[in-house]
Coordinates of C-alpha atoms in Angstrom, one line a residue:
Chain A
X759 CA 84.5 115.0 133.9
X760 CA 85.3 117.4 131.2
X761 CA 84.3 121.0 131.4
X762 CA 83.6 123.8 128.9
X763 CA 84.3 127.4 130.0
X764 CA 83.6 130.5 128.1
X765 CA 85.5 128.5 125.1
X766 CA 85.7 130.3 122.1
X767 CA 87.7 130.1 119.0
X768 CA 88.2 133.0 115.9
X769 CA 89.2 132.1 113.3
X770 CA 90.8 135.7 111.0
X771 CA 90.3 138.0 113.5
X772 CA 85.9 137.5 113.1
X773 CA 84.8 134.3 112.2
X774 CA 83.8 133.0 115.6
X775 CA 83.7 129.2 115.0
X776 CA 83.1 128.3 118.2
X777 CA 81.4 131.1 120.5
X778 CA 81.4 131.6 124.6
X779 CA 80.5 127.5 125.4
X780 CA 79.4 126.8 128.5
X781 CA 78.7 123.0 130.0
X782 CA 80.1 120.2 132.0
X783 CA 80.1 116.6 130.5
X784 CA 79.7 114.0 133.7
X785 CA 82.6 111.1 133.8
X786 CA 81.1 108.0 132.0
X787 CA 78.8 109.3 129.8
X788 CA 78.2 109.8 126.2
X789 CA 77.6 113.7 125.3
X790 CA 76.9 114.1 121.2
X791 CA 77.7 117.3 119.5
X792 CA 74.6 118.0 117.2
X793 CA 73.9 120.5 114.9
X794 CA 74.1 121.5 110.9
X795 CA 77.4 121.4 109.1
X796 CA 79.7 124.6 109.9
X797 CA 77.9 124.5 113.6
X798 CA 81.4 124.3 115.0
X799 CA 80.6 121.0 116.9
X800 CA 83.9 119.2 114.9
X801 CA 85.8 122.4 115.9
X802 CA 85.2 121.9 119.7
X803 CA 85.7 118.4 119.3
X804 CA 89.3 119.0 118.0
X805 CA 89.5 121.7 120.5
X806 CA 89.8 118.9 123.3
X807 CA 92.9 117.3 122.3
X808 CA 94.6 120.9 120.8
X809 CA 94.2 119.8 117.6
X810 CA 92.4 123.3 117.3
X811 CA 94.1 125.9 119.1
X812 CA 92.0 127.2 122.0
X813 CA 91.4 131.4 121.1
X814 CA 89.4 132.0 124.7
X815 CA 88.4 130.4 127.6
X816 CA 89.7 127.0 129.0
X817 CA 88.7 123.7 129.0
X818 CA 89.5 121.2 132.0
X819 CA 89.4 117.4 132.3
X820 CA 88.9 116.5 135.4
X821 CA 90.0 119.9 137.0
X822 CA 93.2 120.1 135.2
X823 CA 93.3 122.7 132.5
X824 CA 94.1 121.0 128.8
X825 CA 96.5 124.2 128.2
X826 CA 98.5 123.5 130.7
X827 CA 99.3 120.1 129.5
X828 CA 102.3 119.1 127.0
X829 CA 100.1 118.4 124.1
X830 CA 101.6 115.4 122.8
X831 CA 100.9 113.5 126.2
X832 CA 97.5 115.5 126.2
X833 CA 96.4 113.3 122.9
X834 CA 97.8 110.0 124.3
X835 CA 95.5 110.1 127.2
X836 CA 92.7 110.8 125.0
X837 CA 91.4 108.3 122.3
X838 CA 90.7 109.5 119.2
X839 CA 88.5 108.0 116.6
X840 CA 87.6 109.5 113.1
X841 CA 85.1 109.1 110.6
X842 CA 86.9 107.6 107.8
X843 CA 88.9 105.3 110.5
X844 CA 92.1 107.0 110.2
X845 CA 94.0 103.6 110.1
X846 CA 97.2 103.4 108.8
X847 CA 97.6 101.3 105.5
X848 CA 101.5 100.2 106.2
X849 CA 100.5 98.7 109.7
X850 CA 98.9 95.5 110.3
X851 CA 95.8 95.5 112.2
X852 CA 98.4 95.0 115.3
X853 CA 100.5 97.9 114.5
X854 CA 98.1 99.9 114.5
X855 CA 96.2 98.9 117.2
X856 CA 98.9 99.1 119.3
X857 CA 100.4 102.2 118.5
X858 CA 100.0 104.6 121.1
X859 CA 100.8 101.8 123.9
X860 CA 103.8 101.5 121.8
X861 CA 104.6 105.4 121.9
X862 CA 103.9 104.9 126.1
X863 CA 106.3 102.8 126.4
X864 CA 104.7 99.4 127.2
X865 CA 105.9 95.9 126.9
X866 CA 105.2 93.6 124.1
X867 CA 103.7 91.1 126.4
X868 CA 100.9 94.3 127.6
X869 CA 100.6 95.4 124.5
X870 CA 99.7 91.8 122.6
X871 CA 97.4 91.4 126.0
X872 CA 95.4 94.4 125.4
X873 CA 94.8 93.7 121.7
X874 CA 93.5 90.4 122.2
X875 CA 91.3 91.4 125.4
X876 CA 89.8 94.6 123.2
X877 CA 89.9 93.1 119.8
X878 CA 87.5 90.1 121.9
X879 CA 85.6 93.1 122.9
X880 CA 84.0 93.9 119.8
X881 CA 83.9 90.9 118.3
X882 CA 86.9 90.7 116.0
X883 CA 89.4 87.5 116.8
X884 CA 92.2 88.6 117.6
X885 CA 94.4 86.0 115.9
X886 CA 93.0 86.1 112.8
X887 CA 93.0 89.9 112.0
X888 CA 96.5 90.1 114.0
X889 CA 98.8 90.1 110.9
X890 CA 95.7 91.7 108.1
X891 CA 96.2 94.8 106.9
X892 CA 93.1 97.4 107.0
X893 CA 92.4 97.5 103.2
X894 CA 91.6 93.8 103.8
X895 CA 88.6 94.4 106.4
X896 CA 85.4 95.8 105.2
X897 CA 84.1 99.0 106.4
X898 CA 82.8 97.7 110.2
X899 CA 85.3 96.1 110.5
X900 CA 87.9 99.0 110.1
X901 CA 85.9 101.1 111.8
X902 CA 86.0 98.6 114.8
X903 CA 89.7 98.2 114.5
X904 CA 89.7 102.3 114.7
X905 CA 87.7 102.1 118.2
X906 CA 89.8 99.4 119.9
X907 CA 93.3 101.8 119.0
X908 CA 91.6 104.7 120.2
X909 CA 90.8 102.6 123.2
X910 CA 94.3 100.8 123.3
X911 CA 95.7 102.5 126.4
X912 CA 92.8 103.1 128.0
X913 CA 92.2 106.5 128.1
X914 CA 89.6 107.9 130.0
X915 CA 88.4 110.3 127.9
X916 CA 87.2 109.4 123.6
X917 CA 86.7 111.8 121.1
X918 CA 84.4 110.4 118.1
X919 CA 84.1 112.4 115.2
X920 CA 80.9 110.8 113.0
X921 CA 82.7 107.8 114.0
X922 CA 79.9 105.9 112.1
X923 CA 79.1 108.4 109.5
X924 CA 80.3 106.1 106.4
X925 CA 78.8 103.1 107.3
X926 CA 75.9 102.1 105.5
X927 CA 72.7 102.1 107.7
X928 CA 72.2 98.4 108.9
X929 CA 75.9 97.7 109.8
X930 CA 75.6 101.1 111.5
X931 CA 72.9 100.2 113.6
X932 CA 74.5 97.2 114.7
X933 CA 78.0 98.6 115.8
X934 CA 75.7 101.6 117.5
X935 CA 74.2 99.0 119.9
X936 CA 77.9 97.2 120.3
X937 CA 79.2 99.9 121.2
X938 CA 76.8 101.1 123.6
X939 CA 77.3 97.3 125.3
X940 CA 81.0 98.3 125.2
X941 CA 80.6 101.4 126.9
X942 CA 78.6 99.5 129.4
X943 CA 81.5 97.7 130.7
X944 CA 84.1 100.2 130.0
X945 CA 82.4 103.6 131.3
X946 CA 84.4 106.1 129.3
X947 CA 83.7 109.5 129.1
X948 CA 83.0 110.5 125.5
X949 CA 82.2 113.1 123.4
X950 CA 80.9 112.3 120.0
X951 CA 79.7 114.5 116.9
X952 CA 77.2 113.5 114.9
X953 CA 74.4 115.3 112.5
X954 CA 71.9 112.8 113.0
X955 CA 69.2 113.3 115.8
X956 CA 68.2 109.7 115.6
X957 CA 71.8 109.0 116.3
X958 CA 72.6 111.7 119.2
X959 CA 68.7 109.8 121.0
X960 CA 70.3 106.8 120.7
X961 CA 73.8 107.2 121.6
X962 CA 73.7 110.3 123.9
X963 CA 73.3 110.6 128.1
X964 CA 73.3 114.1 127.0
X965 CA 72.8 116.1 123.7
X966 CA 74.0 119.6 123.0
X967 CA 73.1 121.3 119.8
X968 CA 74.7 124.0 118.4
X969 CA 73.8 126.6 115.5
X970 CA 76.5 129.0 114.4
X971 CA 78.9 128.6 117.0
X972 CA 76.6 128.7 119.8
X973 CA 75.5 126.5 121.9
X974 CA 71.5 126.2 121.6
X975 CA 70.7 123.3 124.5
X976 CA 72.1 120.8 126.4
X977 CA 69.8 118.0 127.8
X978 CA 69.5 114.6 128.0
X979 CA 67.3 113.4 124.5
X980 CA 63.9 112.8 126.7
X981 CA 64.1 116.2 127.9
X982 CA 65.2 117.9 124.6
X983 CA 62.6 116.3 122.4
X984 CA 59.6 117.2 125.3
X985 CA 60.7 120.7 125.9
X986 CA 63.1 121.9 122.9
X987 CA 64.4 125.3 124.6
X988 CA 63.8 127.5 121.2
X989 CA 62.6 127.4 117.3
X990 CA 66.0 126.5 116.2
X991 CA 65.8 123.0 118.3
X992 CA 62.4 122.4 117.8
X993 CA 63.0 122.6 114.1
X994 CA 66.1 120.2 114.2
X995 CA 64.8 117.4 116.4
X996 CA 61.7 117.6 114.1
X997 CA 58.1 117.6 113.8
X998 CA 57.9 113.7 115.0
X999 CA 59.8 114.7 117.9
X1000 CA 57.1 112.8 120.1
X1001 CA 57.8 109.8 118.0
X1002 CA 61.8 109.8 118.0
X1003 CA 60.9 110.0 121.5
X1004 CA 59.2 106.7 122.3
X1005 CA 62.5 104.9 121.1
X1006 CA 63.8 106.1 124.4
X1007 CA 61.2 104.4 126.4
X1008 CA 60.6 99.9 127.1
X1009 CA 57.3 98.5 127.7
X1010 CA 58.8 98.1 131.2
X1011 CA 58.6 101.6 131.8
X1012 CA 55.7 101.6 130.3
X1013 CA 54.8 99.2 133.3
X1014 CA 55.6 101.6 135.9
X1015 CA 52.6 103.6 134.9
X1016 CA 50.3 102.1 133.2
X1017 CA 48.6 98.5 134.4
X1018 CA 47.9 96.1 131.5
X1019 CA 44.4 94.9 130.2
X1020 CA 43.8 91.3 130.4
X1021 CA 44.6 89.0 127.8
X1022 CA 41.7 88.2 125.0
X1023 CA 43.3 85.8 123.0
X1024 CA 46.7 84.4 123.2
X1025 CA 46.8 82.6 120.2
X1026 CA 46.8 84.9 117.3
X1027 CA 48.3 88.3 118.6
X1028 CA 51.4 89.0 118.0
X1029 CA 54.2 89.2 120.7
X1030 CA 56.6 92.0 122.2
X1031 CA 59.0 91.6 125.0
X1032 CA 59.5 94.2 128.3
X1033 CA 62.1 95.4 127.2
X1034 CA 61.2 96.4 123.4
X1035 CA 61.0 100.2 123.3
X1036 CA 58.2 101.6 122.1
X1037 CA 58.9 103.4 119.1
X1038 CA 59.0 99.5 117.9
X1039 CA 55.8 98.4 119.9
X1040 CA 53.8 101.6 118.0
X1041 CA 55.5 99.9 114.6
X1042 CA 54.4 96.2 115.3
X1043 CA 50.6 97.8 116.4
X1044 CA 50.5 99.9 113.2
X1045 CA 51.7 96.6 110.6
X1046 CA 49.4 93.7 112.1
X1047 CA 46.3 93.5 111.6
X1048 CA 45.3 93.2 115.5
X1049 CA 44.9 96.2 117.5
X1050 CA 46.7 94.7 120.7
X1051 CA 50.0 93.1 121.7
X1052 CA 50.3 90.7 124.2
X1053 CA 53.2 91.5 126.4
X1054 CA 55.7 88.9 127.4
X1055 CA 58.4 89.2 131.1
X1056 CA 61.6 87.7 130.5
X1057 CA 60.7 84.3 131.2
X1058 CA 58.2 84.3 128.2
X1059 CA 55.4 84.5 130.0
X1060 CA 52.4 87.1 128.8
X1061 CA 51.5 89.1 131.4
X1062 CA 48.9 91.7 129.6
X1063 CA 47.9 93.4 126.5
X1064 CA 48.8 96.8 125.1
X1065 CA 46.8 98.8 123.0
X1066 CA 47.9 102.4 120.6
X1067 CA 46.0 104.3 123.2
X1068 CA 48.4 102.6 126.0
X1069 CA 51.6 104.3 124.5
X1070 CA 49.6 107.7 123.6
X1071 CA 48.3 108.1 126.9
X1072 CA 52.0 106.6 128.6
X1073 CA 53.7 109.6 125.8
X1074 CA 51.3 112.2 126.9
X1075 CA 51.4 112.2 130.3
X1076 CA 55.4 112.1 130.3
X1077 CA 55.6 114.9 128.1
X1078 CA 53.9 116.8 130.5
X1079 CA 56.2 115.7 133.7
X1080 CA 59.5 116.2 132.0
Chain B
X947 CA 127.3 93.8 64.4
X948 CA 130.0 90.9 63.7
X949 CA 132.8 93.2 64.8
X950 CA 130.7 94.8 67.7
X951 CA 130.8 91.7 69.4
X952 CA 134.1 91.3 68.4
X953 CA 135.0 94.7 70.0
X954 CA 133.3 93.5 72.7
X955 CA 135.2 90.1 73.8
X956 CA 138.4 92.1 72.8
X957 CA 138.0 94.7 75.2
X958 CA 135.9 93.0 77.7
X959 CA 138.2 94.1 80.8
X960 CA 138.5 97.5 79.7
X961 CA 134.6 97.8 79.3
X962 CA 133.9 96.6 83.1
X963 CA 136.5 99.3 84.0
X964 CA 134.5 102.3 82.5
X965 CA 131.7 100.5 83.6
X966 CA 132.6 100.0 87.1
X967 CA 133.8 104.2 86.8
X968 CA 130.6 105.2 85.1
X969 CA 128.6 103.4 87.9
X970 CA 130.5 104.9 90.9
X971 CA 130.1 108.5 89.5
X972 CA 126.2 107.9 89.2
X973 CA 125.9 105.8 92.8
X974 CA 127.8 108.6 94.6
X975 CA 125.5 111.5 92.8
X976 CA 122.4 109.9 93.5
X977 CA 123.3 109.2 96.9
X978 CA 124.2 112.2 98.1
X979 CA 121.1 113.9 95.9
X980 CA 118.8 111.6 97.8
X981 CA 120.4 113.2 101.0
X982 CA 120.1 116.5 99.9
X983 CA 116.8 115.9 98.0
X984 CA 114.3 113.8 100.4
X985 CA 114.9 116.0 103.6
X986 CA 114.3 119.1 101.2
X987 CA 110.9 117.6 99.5
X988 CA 110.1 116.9 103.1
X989 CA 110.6 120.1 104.5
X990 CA 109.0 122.2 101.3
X991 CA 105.8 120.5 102.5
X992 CA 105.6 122.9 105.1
X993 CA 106.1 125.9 103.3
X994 CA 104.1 126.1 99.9
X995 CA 105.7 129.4 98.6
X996 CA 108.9 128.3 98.6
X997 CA 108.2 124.7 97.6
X998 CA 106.9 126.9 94.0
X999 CA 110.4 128.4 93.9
X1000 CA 112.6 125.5 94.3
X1001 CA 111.1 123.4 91.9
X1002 CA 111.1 126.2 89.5
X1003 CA 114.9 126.5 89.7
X1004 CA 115.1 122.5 89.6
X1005 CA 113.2 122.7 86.5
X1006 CA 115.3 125.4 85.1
X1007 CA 118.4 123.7 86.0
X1008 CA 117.3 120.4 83.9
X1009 CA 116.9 122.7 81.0
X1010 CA 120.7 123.2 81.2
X1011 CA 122.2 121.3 78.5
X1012 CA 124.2 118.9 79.8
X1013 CA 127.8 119.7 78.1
X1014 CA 126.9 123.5 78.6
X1015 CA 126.9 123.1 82.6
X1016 CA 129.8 120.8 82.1
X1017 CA 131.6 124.4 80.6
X1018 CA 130.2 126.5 83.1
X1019 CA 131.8 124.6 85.7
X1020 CA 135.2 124.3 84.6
X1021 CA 136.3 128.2 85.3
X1022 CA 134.4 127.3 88.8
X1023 CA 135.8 124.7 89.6
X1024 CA 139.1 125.3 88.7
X1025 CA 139.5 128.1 91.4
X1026 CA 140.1 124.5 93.5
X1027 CA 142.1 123.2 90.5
X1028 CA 139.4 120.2 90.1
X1029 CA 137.8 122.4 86.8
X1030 CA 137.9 118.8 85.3
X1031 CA 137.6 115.1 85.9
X1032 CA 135.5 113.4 88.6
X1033 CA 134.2 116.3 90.7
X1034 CA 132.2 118.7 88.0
X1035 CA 130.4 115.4 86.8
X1036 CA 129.5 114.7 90.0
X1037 CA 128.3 118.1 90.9
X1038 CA 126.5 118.3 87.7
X1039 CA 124.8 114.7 88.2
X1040 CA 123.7 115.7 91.9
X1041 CA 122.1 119.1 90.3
X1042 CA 120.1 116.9 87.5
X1043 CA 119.0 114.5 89.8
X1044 CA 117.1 117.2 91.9
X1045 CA 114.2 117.6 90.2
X1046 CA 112.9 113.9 90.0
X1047 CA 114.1 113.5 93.8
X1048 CA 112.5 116.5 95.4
X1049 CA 109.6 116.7 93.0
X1050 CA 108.6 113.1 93.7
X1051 CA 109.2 113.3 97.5
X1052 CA 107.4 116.8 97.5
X1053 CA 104.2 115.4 95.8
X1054 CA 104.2 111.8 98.1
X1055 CA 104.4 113.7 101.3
X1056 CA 101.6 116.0 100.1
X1057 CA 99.4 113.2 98.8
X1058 CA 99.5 111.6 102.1
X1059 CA 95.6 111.4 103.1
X1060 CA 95.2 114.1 105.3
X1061 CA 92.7 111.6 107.5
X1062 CA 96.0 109.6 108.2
X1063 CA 98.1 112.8 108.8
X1064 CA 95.0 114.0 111.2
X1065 CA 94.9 110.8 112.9
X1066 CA 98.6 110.6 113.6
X1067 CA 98.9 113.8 115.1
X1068 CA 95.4 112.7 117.0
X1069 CA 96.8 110.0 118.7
X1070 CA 100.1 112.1 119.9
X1071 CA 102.4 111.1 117.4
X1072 CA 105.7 113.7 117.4
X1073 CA 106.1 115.4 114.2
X1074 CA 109.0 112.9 113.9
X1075 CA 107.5 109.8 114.8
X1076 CA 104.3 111.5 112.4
X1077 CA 107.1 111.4 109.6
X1078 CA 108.7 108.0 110.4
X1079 CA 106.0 105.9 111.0
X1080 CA 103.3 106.8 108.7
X1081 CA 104.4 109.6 106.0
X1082 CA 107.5 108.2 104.5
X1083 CA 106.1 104.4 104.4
X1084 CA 102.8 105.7 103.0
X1085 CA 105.3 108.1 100.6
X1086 CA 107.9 105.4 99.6
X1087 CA 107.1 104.2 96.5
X1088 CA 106.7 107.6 94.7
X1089 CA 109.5 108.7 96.2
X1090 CA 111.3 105.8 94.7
X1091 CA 110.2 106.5 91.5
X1092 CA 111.4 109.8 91.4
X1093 CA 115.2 107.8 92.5
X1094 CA 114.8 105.5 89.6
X1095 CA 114.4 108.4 87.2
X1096 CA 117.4 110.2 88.7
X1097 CA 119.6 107.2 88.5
X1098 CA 118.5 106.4 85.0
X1099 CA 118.7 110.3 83.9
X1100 CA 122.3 110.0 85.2
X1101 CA 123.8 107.3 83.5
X1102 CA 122.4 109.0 80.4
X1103 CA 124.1 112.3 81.3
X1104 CA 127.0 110.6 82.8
X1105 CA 127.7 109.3 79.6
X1106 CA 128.7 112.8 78.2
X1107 CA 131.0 113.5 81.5
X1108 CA 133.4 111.8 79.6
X1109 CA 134.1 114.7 77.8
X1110 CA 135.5 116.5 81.1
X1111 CA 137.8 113.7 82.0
X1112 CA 135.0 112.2 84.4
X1113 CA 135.6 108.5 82.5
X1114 CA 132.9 105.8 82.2
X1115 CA 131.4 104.1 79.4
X1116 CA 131.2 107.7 77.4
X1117 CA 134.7 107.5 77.1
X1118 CA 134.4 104.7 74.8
X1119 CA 131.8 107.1 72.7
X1120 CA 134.2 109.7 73.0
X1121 CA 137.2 108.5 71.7
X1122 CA 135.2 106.3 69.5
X1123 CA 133.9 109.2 67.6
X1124 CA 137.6 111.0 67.1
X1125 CA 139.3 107.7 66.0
X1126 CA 135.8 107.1 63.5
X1127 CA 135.3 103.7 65.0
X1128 CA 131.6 102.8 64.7
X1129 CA 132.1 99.4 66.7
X1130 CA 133.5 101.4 69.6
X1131 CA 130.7 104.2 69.8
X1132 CA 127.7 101.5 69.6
X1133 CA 129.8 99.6 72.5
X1134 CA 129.9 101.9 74.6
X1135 CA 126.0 102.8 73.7
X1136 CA 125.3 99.6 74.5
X1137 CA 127.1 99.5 77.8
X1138 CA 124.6 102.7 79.1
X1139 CA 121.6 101.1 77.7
X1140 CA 123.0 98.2 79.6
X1141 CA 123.6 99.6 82.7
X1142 CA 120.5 101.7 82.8
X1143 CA 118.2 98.8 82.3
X1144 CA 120.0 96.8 84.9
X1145 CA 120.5 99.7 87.0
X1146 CA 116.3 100.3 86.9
X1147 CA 115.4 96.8 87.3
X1148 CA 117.5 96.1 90.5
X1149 CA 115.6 99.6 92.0
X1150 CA 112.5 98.3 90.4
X1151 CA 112.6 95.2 93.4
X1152 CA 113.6 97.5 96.1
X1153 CA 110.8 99.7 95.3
X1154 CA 108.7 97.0 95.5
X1155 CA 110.2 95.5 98.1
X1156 CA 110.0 98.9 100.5
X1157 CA 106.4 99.4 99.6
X1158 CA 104.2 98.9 102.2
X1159 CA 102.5 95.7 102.1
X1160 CA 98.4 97.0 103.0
X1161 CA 99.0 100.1 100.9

């Protein structure tokens, strides 16, 4: 659990940077940092691990205070992962994988251990990127590599700075939904700054946005794009807000409210799983040329049809519940 | 260019001594200017205004013709009765070889990508291990161009430390030109030209060698 109290940073005596931020991140989940460049969400972020000196106000991880802390051993209990991957060119992908076990201290048969267990983890094998230096892996794949050392010595707490910001869009997407498997199994607590709202739905348990220094809301996504608290947020998440939502909602939950109309014709109409969320069921209904979707349960069997007025009504009546 | 190389298998032994002399003065200077030098370039990193100044007075101090700070140190020096010989050349070399030393060092450190020097301080690196680990690897190679210049800038200069009683190959230039003996001058030319390109070279593979294999 990592908590925000009256923090505040000043930068020259009046530029307040980061100004009187108040909330409590849960352990195990993913709370993004939204907002416009100069919002102070990368200060706050660096605020964590002292790389930006705190000017008021503490933060605690669970209950200690971060100031109290010898900052070097501070940053080794917290992973780190930047957006240009921060690896270091004179270190093979081992080196640097390994390097803040290294610092604690560990054996080389632990450390060798955990790089092959986390390098398996996203997908990377171990023995062939081993001895490679980073200039030799493309852009995922260094950007991988930069998770698994921030995850080497498994802290409990990650800092991610736009950790997926220079990667192009399809290869971002992809290590967006690795890593959310990842974080499945591995139930960190993160915080993670990002300036894309599609991103922060995606990615976040909880979203707080920020506009000068100030923190504007903190929800989870569903409830910040129903009810965005003031102007500022409503302008960020954007005018399709209802649609950005539907990518947070399955045809199963759809299922929960909504019975399905029998099936006309199974031949021709295209198909859509349960657990296909809906922002991709609206898609498939607005490309074919049929006006339904047969719906299929895991074991491929169709067990209704869906229809645009389905996910409207489904949209509407959430909107007003949240 | 007959009784060059006639000088040359003549004299042979005599040669490899001034050589041998000429290359001790310029390892020791070098040496101990890498010492002095590298720690300094580091440490200017930190503090901008003064980095200005000290490479301001290294540049001035390369302006300094060589045989004039060769003068200026013989009243100093003699205070210790050494106002000539071995020690003013090596002083002098050690003063040249700032510049390219602390300059180069200065630069690397600064070009380091500030991602890599954000990311090591991230992780809860010490500024030490910071230093050790990723700076001076990432650094090395300039910083062992700046050596290469100093080494070769010395055995130029060292050459003229003859004159002061330092020995070397300059004395065969020295006494060359008071006796008029052409074949003796372009010897001992040769021999710096010689050892400089050697000299450069063999620093050439351990630059190489200490660069960073992914960099």
């Amino acid at each position: 659990m990592i908590q925000f109290s009256n923090v505040t940073k000043i930068y020259n005596g009046n530029v307040k940077a980061v100004d009187d931020v108040n909330f409590t991140v849960q352990k195990g989940n993913i709370s993004v940092f939204l907002g416009p460049s100069g919002c102070g969400k990368t200060t706050l972020l660096r605020m964590v691990n002292r790389l930006v000196p705190i000017t008021d106000g503490t933060i605690s991880i669970n209950g200690t205070d971060t100031s109290s802390l010898n900052e070097i051993e501070l940053r080794r209990k917290i992973g780190y992962v930047i957006q240009s991957n921060g690896l270091f060119p004179n270190m093979n992908i081992e080196e640097n994988v390994c390097i803040v076990p290294k610092l604690l201290g560990w054996d080389r048969k632990k450390q060798r251990d955990r790089f092959n267990y986390l390098m398996d983890l996203v997908g990377l094998a171990p023995d062939e990127y081993r001895n490679r230096y980073p200039h030799e892996l493309s852009g995922g794949q260094q950007q991988r590599v930069g998770i698994v050392r921030a995850m080497a010595a498994d802290p409990p707490v990650m800092l991610m700075d736009e950790p997926f910001g220079a990667l192009d869009p399809i290869i971002r997407t992809h290590i967006q939904n690795e890593f959310l498997q990842i974080q499945k199994e591995v139930q960190k607590t993160i915080l993670f700054v990002s300036h894309d709202i599609d991103e922060a739905i995606k990615m976040g348990d909880r979203v707080a946005i920020f506009k000068d220094g100030k923190l504007m809301q903190y929800d989870s996504p569903a409830e910040l794009l129903a009810n965005p608290k003031n102007n500022f947020v409503r302008q960020f998440v954007g005018s399709d807000r209802a649609i950005k939502s539907l990518s947070l909602y399955t045809v199963a939950d759809l299922l929960d409210q909504t019975k399905l109309k029998p099936v006309k014709n199974k031949l021709t109409t295209p198909r859509v799983s349960v657990d296909t969320n809906l922002r991709e069921v609206l898609s498939t209904l607005f490309n074919g040329s049929e006006s339904e979707l047969l719906v299929e349960d895991h074991n491929k069997q169709v067990i209704g049809s869906l229809t645009i007025a389905d996910v409207q009504n489904y949209l509407q009546s959430n909107s007003q519940t949240a | 260019m007959q009784s060059v190389f006639q000088y040359f298998t003549n004299n042979w032994s005599y040669i490899l001594e001034l050589t041998f002399q000429h290359f001790q003065l310029v390892a020791t200077a070098v040496v101990i200017a890498i010492l002095i030098g590298v720690p300094l370039g580091i440490y200017l990193t930190t503090n901008k205004a003064l980095a200005e100044a000290v490479l301001q007075i290294c540049a001035i101090i390369m302006t300094i013709p060589s045989i004039a700070l060769f003068g200026l140190m013989i009243p100093l020096l003699s205070v210790i009765n050494q106002g000539i010989g071995f020690l003013p050349a090596l002083i002098a070399l050690i003063l040249y070889s700032q510049l390219p030393i602390i300059r180069n060092t200065y630069v690397a450190i600064n070009n380091v990508n500030p991602d890599m020097r954000d990311a090591a301080i991230g992780i809860g690196m010490t500024t030490w291990q910071r230093l050790r680990q990723v700076e001076i690897p990432i650094a090395l190679p300039v910083i062992m161009a700046g050596v290469r210049t100093a080494v070769v800038l010395s055995i130029g200069i060292g050459a003229i430390a003859a004159f002061i009683g330092a020995g070397g190959l300059g004395v065969l230039i020295d006494q060359g030109i008071s006796r008029s003996n052409r074949d003796m001058v372009i010897a001992g030319a040769i021999g710096v030209s010689l050892l400089s390109i050697i000299a450069d070279s063999l620093l050439g593979l351990v630059q190489k060698k200490l660069s960073p294999k992914g960099a």
